[in-house]
Every structure is written in C-alpha cells, then in structure tokens.
PDB file of C-alpha atoms and ligand atoms in Angstrom:
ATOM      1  CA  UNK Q 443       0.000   0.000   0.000  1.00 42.00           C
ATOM      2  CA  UNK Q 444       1.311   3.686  -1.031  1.00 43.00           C
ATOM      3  CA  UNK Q 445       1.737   6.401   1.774  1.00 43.00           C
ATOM      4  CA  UNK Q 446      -1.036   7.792   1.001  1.00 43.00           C
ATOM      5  CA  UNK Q 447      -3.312   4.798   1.074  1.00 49.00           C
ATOM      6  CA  UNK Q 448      -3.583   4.447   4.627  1.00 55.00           C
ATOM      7  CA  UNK Q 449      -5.771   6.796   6.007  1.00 59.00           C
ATOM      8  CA  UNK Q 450      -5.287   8.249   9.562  1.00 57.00           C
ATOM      9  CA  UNK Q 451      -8.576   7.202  10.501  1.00 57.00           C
ATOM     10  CA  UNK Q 452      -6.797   3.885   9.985  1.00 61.00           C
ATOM     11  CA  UNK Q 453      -3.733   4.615  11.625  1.00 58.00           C
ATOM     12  CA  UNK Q 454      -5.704   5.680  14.552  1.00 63.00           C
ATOM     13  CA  UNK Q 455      -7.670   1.914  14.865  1.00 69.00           C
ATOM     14  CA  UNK Q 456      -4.641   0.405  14.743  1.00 65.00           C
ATOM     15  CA  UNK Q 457      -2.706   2.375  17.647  1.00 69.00           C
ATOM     16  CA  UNK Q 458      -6.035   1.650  19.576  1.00 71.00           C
ATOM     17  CA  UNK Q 459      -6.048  -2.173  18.820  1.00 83.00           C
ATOM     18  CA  UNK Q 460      -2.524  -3.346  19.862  1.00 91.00           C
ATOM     19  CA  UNK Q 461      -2.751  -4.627  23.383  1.00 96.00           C
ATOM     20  CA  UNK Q 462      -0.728  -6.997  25.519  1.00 97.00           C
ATOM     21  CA  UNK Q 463      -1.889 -10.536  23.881  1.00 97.00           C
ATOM     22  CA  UNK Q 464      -1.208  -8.980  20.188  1.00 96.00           C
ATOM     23  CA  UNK Q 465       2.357  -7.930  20.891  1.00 97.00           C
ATOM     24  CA  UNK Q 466       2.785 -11.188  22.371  1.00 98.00           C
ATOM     25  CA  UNK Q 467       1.847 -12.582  19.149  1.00 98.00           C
ATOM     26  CA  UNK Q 468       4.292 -11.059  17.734  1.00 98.00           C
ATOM     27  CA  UNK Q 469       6.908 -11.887  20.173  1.00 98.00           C
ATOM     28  CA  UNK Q 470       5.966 -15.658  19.383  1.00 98.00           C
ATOM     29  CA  UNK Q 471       5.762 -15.304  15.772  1.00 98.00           C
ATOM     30  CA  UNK Q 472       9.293 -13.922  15.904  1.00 98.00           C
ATOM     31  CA  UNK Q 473      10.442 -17.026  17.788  1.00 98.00           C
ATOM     32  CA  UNK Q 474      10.303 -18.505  14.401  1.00 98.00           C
ATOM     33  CA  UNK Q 475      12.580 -16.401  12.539  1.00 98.00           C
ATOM     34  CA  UNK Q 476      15.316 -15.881  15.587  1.00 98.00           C
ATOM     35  CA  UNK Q 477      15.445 -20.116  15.818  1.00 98.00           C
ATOM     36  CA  UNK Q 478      15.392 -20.530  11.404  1.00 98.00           C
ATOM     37  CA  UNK Q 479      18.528 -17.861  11.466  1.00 98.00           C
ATOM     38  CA  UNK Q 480      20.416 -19.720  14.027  1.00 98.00           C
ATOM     39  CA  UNK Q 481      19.886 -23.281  12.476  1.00 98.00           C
ATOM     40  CA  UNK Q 482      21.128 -21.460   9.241  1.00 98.00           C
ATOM     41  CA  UNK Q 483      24.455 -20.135  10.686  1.00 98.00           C
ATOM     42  CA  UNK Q 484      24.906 -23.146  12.560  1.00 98.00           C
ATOM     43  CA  UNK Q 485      25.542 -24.592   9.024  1.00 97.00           C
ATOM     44  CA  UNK Q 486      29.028 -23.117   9.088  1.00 98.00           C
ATOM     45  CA  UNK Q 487      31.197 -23.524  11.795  1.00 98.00           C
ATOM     46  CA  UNK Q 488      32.620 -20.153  13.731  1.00 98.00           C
ATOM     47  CA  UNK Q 489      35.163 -19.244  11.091  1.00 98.00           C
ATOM     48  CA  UNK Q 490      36.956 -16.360  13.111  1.00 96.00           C
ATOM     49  CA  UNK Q 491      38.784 -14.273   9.678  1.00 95.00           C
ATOM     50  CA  UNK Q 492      35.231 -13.186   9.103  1.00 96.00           C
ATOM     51  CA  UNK Q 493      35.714 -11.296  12.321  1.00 96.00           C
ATOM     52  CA  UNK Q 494      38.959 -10.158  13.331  1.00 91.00           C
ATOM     53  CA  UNK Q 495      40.548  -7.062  12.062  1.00 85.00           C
ATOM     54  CA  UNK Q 496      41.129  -6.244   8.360  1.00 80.00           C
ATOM     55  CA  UNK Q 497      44.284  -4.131   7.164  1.00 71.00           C
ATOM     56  CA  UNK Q 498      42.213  -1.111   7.261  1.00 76.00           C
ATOM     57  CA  UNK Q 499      41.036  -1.654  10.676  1.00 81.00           C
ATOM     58  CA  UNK Q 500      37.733  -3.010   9.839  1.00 90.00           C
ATOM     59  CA  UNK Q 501      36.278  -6.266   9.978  1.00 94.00           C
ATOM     60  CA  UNK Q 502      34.764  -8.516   7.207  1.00 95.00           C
ATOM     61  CA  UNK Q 503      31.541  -8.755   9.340  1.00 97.00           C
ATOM     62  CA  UNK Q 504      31.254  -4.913  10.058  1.00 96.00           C
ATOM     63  CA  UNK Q 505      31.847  -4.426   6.066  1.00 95.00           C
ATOM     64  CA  UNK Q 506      29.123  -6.763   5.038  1.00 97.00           C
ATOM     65  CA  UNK Q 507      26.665  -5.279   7.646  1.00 98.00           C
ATOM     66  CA  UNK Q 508      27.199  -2.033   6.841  1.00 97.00           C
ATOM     67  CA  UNK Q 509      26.953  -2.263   3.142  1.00 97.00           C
ATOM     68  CA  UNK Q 510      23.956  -4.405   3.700  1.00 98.00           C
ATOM     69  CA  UNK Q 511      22.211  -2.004   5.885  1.00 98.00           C
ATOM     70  CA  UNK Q 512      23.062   0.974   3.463  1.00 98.00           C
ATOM     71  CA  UNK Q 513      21.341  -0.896   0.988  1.00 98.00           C
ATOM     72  CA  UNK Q 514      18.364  -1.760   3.160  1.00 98.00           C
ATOM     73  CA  UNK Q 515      17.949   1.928   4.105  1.00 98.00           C
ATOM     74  CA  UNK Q 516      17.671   2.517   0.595  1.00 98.00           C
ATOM     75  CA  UNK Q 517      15.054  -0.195   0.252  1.00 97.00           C
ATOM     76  CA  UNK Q 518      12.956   2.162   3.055  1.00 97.00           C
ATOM     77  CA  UNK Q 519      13.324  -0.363   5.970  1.00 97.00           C
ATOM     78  CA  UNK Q 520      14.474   2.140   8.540  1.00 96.00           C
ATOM     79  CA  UNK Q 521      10.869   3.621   8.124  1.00 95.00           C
ATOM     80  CA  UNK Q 522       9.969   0.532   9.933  1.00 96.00           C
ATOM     81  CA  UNK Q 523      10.212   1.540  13.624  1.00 96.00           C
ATOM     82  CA  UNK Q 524      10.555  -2.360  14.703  1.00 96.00           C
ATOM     83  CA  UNK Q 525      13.662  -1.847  12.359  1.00 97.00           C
ATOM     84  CA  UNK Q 526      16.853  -0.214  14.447  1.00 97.00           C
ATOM     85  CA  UNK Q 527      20.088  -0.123  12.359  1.00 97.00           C
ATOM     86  CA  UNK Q 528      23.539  -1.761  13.723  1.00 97.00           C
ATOM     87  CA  UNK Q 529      25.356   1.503  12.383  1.00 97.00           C
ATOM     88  CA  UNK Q 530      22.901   4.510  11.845  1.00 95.00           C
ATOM     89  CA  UNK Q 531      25.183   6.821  11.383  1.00 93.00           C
ATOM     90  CA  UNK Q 532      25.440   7.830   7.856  1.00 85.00           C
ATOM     91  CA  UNK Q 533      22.664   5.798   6.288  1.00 97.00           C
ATOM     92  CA  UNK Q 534      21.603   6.913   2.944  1.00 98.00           C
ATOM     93  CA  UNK Q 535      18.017   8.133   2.486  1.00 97.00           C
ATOM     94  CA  UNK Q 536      15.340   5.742   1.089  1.00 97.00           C
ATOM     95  CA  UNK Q 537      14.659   6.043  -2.483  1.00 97.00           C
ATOM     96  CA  UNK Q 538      11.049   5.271  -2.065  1.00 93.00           C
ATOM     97  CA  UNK Q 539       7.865   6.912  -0.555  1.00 92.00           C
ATOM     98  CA  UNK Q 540       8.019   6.196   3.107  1.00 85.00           C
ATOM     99  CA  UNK Q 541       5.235   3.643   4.070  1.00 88.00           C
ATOM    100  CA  UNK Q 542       3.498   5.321   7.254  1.00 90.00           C
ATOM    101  CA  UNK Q 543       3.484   3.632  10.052  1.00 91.00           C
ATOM    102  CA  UNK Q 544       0.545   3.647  12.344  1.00 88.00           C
ATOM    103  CA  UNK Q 545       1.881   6.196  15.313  1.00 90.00           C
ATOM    104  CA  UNK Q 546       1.973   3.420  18.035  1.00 94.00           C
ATOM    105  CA  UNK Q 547       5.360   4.448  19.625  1.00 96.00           C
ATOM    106  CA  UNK Q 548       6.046   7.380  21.932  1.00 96.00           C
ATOM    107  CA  UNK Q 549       7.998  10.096  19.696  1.00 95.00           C
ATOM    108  CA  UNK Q 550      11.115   9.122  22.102  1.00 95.00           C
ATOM    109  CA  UNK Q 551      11.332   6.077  21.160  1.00 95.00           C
ATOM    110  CA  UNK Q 552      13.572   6.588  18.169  1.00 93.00           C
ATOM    111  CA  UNK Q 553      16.369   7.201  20.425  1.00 95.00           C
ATOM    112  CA  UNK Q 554      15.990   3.687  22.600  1.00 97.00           C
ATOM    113  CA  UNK Q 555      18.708   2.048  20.353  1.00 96.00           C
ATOM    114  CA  UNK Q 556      20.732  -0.665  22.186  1.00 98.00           C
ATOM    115  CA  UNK Q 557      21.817  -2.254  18.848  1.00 98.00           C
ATOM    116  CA  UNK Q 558      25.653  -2.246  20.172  1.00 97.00           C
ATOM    117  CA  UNK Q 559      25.104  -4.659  23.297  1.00 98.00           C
ATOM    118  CA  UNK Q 560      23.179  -6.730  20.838  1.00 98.00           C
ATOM    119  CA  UNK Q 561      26.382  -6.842  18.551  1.00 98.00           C
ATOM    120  CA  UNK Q 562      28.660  -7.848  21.195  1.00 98.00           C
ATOM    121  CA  UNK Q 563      25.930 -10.401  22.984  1.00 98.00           C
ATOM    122  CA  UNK Q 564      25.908 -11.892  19.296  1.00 98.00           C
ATOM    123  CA  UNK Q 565      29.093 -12.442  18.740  1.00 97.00           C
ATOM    124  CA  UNK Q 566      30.845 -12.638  21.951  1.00 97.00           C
ATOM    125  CA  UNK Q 567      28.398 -14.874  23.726  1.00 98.00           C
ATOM    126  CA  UNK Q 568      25.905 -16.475  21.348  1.00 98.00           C
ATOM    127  CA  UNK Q 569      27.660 -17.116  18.273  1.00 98.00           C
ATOM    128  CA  UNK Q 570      30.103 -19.846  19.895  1.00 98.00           C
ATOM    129  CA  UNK Q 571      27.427 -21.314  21.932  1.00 98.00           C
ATOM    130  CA  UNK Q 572      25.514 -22.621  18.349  1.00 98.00           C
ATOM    131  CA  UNK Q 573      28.120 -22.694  15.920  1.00 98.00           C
ATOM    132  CA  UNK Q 574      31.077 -25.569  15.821  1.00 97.00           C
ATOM    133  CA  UNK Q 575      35.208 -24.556  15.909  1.00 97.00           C
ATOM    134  CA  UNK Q 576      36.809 -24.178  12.820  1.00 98.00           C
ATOM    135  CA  UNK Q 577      36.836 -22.559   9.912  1.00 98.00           C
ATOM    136  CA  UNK Q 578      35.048 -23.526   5.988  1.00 98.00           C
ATOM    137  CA  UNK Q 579      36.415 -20.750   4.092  1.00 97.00           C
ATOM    138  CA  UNK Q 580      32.767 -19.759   3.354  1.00 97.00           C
ATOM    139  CA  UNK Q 581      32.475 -16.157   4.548  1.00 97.00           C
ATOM    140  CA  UNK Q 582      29.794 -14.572   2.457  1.00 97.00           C
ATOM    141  CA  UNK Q 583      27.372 -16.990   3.184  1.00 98.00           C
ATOM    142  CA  UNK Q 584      28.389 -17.008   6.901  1.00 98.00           C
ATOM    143  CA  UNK Q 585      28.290 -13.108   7.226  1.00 98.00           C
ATOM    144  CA  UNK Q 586      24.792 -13.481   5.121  1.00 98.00           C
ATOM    145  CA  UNK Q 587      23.585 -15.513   8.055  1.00 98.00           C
ATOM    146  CA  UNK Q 588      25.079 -13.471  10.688  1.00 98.00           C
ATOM    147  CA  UNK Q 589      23.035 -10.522   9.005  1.00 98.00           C
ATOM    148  CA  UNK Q 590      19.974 -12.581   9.455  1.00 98.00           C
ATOM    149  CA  UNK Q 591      20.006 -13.425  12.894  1.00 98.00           C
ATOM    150  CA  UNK Q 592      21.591  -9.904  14.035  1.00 98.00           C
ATOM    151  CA  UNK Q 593      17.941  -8.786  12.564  1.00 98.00           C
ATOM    152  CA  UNK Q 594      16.144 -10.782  14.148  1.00 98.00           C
ATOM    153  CA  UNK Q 595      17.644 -10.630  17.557  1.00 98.00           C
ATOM    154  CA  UNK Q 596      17.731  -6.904  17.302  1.00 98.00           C
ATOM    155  CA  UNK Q 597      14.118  -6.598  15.593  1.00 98.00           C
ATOM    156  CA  UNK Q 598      12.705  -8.769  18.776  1.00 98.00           C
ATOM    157  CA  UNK Q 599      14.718  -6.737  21.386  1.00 98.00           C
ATOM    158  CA  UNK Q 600      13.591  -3.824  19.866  1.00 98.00           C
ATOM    159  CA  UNK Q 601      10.162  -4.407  20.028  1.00 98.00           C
ATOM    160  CA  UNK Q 602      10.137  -4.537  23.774  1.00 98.00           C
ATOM    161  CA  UNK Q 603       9.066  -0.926  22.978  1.00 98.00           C
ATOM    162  CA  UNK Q 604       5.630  -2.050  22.010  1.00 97.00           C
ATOM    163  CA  UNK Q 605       5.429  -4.582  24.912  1.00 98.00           C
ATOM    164  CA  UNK Q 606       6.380  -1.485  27.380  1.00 98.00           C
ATOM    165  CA  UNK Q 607       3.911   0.641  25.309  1.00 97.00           C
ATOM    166  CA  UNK Q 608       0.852  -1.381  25.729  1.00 97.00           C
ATOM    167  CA  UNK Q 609       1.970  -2.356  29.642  1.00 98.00           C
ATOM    168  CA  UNK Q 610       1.896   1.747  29.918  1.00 97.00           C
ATOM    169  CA  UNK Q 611      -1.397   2.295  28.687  1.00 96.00           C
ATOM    170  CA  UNK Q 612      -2.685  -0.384  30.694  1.00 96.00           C
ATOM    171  CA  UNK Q 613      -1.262   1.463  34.105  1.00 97.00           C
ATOM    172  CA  UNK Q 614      -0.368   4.837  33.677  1.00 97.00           C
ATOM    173  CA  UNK Q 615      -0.703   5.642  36.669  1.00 97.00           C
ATOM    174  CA  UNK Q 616       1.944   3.117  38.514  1.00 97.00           C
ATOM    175  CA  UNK Q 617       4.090   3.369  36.084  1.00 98.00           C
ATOM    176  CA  UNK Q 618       4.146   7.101  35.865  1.00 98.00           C
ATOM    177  CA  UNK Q 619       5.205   7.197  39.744  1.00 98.00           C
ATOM    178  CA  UNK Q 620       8.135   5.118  39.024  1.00 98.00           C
ATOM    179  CA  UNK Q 621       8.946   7.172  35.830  1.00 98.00           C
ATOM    180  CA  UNK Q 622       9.354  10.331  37.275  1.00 98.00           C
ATOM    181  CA  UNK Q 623      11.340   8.930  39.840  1.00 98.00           C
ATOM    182  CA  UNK Q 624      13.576   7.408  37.190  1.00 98.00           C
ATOM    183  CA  UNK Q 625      13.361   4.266  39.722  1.00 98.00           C
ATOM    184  CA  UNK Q 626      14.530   1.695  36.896  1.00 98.00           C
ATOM    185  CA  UNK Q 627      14.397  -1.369  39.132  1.00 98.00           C
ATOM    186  CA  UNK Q 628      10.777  -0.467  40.450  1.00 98.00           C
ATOM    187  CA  UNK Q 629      10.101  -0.226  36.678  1.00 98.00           C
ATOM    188  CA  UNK Q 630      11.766  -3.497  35.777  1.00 98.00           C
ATOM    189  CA  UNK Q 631       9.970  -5.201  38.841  1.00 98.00           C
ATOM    190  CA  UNK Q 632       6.358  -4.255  37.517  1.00 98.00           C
ATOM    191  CA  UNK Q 633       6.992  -5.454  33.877  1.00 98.00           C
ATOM    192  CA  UNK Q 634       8.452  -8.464  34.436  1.00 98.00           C
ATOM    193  CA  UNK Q 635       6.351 -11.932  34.385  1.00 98.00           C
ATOM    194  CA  UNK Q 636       8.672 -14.419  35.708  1.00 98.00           C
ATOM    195  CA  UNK Q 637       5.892 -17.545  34.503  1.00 98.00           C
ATOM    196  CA  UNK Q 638       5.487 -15.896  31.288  1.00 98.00           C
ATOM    197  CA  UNK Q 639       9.017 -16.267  30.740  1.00 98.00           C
ATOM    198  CA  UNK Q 640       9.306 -19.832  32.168  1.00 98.00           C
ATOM    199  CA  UNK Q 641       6.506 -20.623  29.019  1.00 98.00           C
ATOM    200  CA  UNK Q 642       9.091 -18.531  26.619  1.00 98.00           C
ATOM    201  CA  UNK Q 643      11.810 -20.964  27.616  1.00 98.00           C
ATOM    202  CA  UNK Q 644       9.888 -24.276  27.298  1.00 98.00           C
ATOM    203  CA  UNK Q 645       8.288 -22.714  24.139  1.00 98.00           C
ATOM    204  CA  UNK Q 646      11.456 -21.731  22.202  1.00 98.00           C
ATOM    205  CA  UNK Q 647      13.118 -25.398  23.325  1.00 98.00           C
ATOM    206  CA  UNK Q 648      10.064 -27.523  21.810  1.00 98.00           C
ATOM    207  CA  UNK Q 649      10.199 -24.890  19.006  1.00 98.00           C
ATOM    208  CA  UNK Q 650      13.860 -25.943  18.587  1.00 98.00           C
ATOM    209  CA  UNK Q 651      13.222 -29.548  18.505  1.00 97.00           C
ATOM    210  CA  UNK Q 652      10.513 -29.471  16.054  1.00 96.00           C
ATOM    211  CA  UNK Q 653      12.201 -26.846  13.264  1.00 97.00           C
ATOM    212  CA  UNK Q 654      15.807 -28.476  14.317  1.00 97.00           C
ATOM    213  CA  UNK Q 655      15.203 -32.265  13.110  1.00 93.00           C
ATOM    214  CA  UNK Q 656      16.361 -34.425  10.444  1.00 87.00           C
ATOM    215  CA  UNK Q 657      12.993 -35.115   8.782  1.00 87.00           C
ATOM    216  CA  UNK Q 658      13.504 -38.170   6.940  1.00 86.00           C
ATOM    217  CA  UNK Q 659      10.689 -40.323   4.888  1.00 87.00           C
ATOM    218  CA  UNK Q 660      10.992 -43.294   7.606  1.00 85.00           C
ATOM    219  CA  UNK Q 661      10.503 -42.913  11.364  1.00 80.00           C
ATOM    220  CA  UNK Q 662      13.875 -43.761  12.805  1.00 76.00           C
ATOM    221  CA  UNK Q 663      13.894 -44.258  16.736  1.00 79.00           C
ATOM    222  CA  UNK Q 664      16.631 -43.862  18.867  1.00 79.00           C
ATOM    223  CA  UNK Q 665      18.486 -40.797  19.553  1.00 81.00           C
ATOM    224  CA  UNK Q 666      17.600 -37.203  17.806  1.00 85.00           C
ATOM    225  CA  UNK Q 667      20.597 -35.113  16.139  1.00 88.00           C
ATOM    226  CA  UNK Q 668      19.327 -31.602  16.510  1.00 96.00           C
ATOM    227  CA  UNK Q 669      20.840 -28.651  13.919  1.00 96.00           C
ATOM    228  CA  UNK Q 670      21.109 -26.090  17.283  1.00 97.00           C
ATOM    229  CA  UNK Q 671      21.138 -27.536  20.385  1.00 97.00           C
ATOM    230  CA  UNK Q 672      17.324 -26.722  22.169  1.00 98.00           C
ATOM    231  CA  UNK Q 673      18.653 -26.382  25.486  1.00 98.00           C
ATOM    232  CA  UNK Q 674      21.160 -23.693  23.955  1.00 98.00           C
ATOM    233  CA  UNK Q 675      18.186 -21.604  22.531  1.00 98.00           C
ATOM    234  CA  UNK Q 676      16.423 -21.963  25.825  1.00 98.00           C
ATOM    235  CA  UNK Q 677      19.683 -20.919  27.777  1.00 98.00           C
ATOM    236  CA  UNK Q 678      19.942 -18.271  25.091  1.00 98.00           C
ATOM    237  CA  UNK Q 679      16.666 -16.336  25.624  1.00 99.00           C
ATOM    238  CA  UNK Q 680      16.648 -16.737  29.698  1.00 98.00           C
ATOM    239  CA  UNK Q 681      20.220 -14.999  29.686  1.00 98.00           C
ATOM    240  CA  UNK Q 682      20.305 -12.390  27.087  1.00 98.00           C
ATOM    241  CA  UNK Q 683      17.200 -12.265  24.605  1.00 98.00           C
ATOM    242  CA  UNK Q 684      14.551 -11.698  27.581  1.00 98.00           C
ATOM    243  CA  UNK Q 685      16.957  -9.643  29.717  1.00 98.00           C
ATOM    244  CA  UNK Q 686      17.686  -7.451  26.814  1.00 98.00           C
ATOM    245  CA  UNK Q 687      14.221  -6.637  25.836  1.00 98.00           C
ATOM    246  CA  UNK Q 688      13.610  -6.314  29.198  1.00 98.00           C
ATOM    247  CA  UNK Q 689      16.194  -3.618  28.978  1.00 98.00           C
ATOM    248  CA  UNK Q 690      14.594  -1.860  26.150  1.00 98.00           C
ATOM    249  CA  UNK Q 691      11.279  -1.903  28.206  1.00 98.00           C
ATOM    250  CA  UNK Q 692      12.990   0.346  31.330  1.00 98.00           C
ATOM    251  CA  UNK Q 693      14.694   2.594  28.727  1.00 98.00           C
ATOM    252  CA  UNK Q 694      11.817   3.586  26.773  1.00 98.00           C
ATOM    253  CA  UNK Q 695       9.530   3.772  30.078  1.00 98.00           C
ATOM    254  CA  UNK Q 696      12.124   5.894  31.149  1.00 98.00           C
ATOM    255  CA  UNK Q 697      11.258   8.342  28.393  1.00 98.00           C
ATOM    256  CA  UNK Q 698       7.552   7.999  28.232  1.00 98.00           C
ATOM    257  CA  UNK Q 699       6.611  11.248  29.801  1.00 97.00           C
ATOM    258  CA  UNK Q 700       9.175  12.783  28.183  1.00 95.00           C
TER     259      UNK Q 700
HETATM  260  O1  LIG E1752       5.445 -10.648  27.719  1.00 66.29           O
HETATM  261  C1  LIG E1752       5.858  -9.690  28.380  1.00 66.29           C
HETATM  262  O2  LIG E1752       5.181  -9.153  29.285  1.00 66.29           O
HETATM  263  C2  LIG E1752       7.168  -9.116  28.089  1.00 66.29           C
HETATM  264  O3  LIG E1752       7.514  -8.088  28.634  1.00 66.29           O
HETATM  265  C3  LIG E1752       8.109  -9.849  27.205  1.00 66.29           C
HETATM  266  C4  LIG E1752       9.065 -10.734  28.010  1.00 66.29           C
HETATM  267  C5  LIG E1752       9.998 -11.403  26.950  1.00 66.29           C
HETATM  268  O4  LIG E1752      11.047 -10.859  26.678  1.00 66.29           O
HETATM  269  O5  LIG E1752       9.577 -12.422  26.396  1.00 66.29           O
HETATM  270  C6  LIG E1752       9.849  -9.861  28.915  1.00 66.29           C
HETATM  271  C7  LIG E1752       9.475  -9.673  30.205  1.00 66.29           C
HETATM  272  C8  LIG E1752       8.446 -10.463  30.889  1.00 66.29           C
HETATM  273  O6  LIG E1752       8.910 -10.888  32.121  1.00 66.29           O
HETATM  274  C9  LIG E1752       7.989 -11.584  30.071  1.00 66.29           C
HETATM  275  C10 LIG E1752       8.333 -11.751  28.767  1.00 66.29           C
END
C-alpha cells in the first residue's frame, strides 16, 4: 500500500487495537525467525577471519553489515520503527515513498537504540554457543547468516518498545510514579512476568526440537541429532534475549513522559 493509502482514521484503529496478547503474538511469531537464522548459521562452523581485524582496521563482518544495511535503508526499511540499524550513522536516504506507520510508539522512542550490546551479545556470547570450531572458508554466506540473525535478535529486542507501550497504557498511573522517579528497578519489577518467561523458555526449546530435526521419509527411533542444540536456545533467551528486551522496556519507560 502507497503512503497515502492508509488513512489516519486507519492509523488511529490500529494504535487503539494493539494490546498486551497482540504484541505477544508477535513476540511468538518472531520465535520462528530468531530459531530458522540460528539453524542457518549453525551450518558453518565459527570461522573467526570473518571477524577479526582487516588491514584497514575493519572487519569482514562490520563491512558486510554495513553495506547491507546501506542498501536496506535505501530499500525504506528504517521507516519501519521495529527496524533499528547496527550503524545509523550515515545511512543513505530511502529512495522510495516512506510507508506510514501507524503512530503506536512514543515520539522518544527513536532514540531507545541498544543495537551495540546486541552486537557484542551476538558475537561474543551467542555465536560460539551454536556454531562448531573451525573454519570452511565460506564467509559470504556465513556473514549473510550473521546478518539474518543480528535482525532478528535486534528486531525482537527492539520491540520490547511495544510490549512497554501497551503495559503503559494499561497502568499509567503506577508506572508514571516510578517514571518520574527514574526508579529503573521499580520499573523493571512491575513489567516483568517471571511464569510468562518460564513458558518462553519451554516454548522456544520444543520450538527448537521441532524446526531443528532431520525429517527423513521413515521414522527412525533412537536418539535425535538436533541442527542447534534446544537447550542452547532456551539458555539463550533466559540470559540475554529476555533480559535485553527487558532492557529496552525500562529505557523507553524511562522516556515515556518525556
Ligand atoms: O510478555 C511480556 O510481558 C514481556 O515483557 C516480554 C518478556 C519477553 O522478553 O519475552 C519480557 C518480560 C516479561 O517478564 C515476560 C516476557
């Protein structure tokens, strides 16, 4: 649909209709994508030259991601604001008419951008948690794959925004008290479900197992060789996925009122 195709009457339904079961939804849906990127990359083992230092102090990974991005910004993705870039600075403008989205977000939101801890989570802790040692040789389609997951980690962090929206429009009130107090752990104490992350956990594992198996034409019993370990995925949203959205959640609270 153009720009001007969606009306604001429209625009104005939709901020209305988002509530606390739809951005779970979404949170689920994205389970998907996160565990399909991470069974992709674990194709290739860790293959470090695609991330140490190049002659011209760069890496092969920050290359790729930048070009990539540069080209996605040109694509209009950034108008997206469940898209945050890895390196915003200097992204050429979109050559197409921005797509507008329905005005969910709190104008402050924009700046709630913790794409760099979700670069150095990636890489430093996640990436050799799925992926074997060693090294294949095949760096383009390794740094493809890193793209892919780096989006869809980010794009799920990120959108602890619209979770923190929704839980602020549902309590204004308590929240607002520990908002202008800038009391963050008051503020991470009232948004956090610890059984609805329990679910997450089991979810993502059973998720893990079903996307992550040889499917072969005959039932074979006996032991099942997974493409990412389940437990990892588990381990991987109770330490750092959750946490991290989690994160997002304080900092944009932080600037509701704003
Ligand atoms: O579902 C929520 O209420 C969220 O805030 C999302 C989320 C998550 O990251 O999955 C984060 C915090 C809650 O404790 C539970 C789950």
């Amino acid at each position: 649909m153009a720009a001007s195709e969606n009306s604001s009457r429209d625009l104005g339904e939709f901020s209305k209709q988002i509530n606390l079961d739809s951005v779970r939804d979404a949170l689920i849906r994205q389970e998907d994508s996160i565990i399909f990127s991470l069974i992709e990359r674990a194709q290739h083992p860790y293959n470090a030259p695609a991330y140490g230092n190049l002659a011209y102090g760069t890496s092969l990974v920050e290359f790729f991601v930048k070009e990539a991005e540069a080209l996605h910004a040109k694509a209009g993705r950034y108008h997206n604001p469940e898209e945050v870039p890895f390196f915003p600075e200097d992204l050429p403008l979109s050559l197409i008419p921005p797509y507008i989205f329905p005005p969910v977000l709190h104008p402050a939101a924009s700046s709630v951008n913790i794409s760099k801890k979700i670069w150095d989570v990636y890489f430093k802790e996640l990436l050799p948690l799925f992926t074997s040692n060693g090294d294949d040789g095949k760096y383009a389609p390794t740094l493809a794959s890193d793209l892919i997951c780096l989006q869809a980690l980010s794009r799920r962090i990120h959108y602890g925004k619209f979770v923190a929206e929704v839980k602020f429009r549902d309590a204004p009130q308590d929240y607002s008290t520990h908002i202008h107090t800038k009391d963050k752990d008051a503020l991470m104490k009232m948004l956090t479900f610890e059984r609805v992350e329990e679910m997450v956990k089991k979810r993502v594992e059973k998720k893990a197992k079903v996307f992550g198996q040889q499917v072969t034409i005959e039932d074979k019993c006996g032991e099942v060789d997974y493409k990412v370990d389940p437990s990892v995925v588990s381990h991987m949203y109770g330490e750092w996925i959750m946490p991290l959205t989690k994160l997002v959640e304080v900092e944009y609270l932080l600037r509701r009122l704003d």
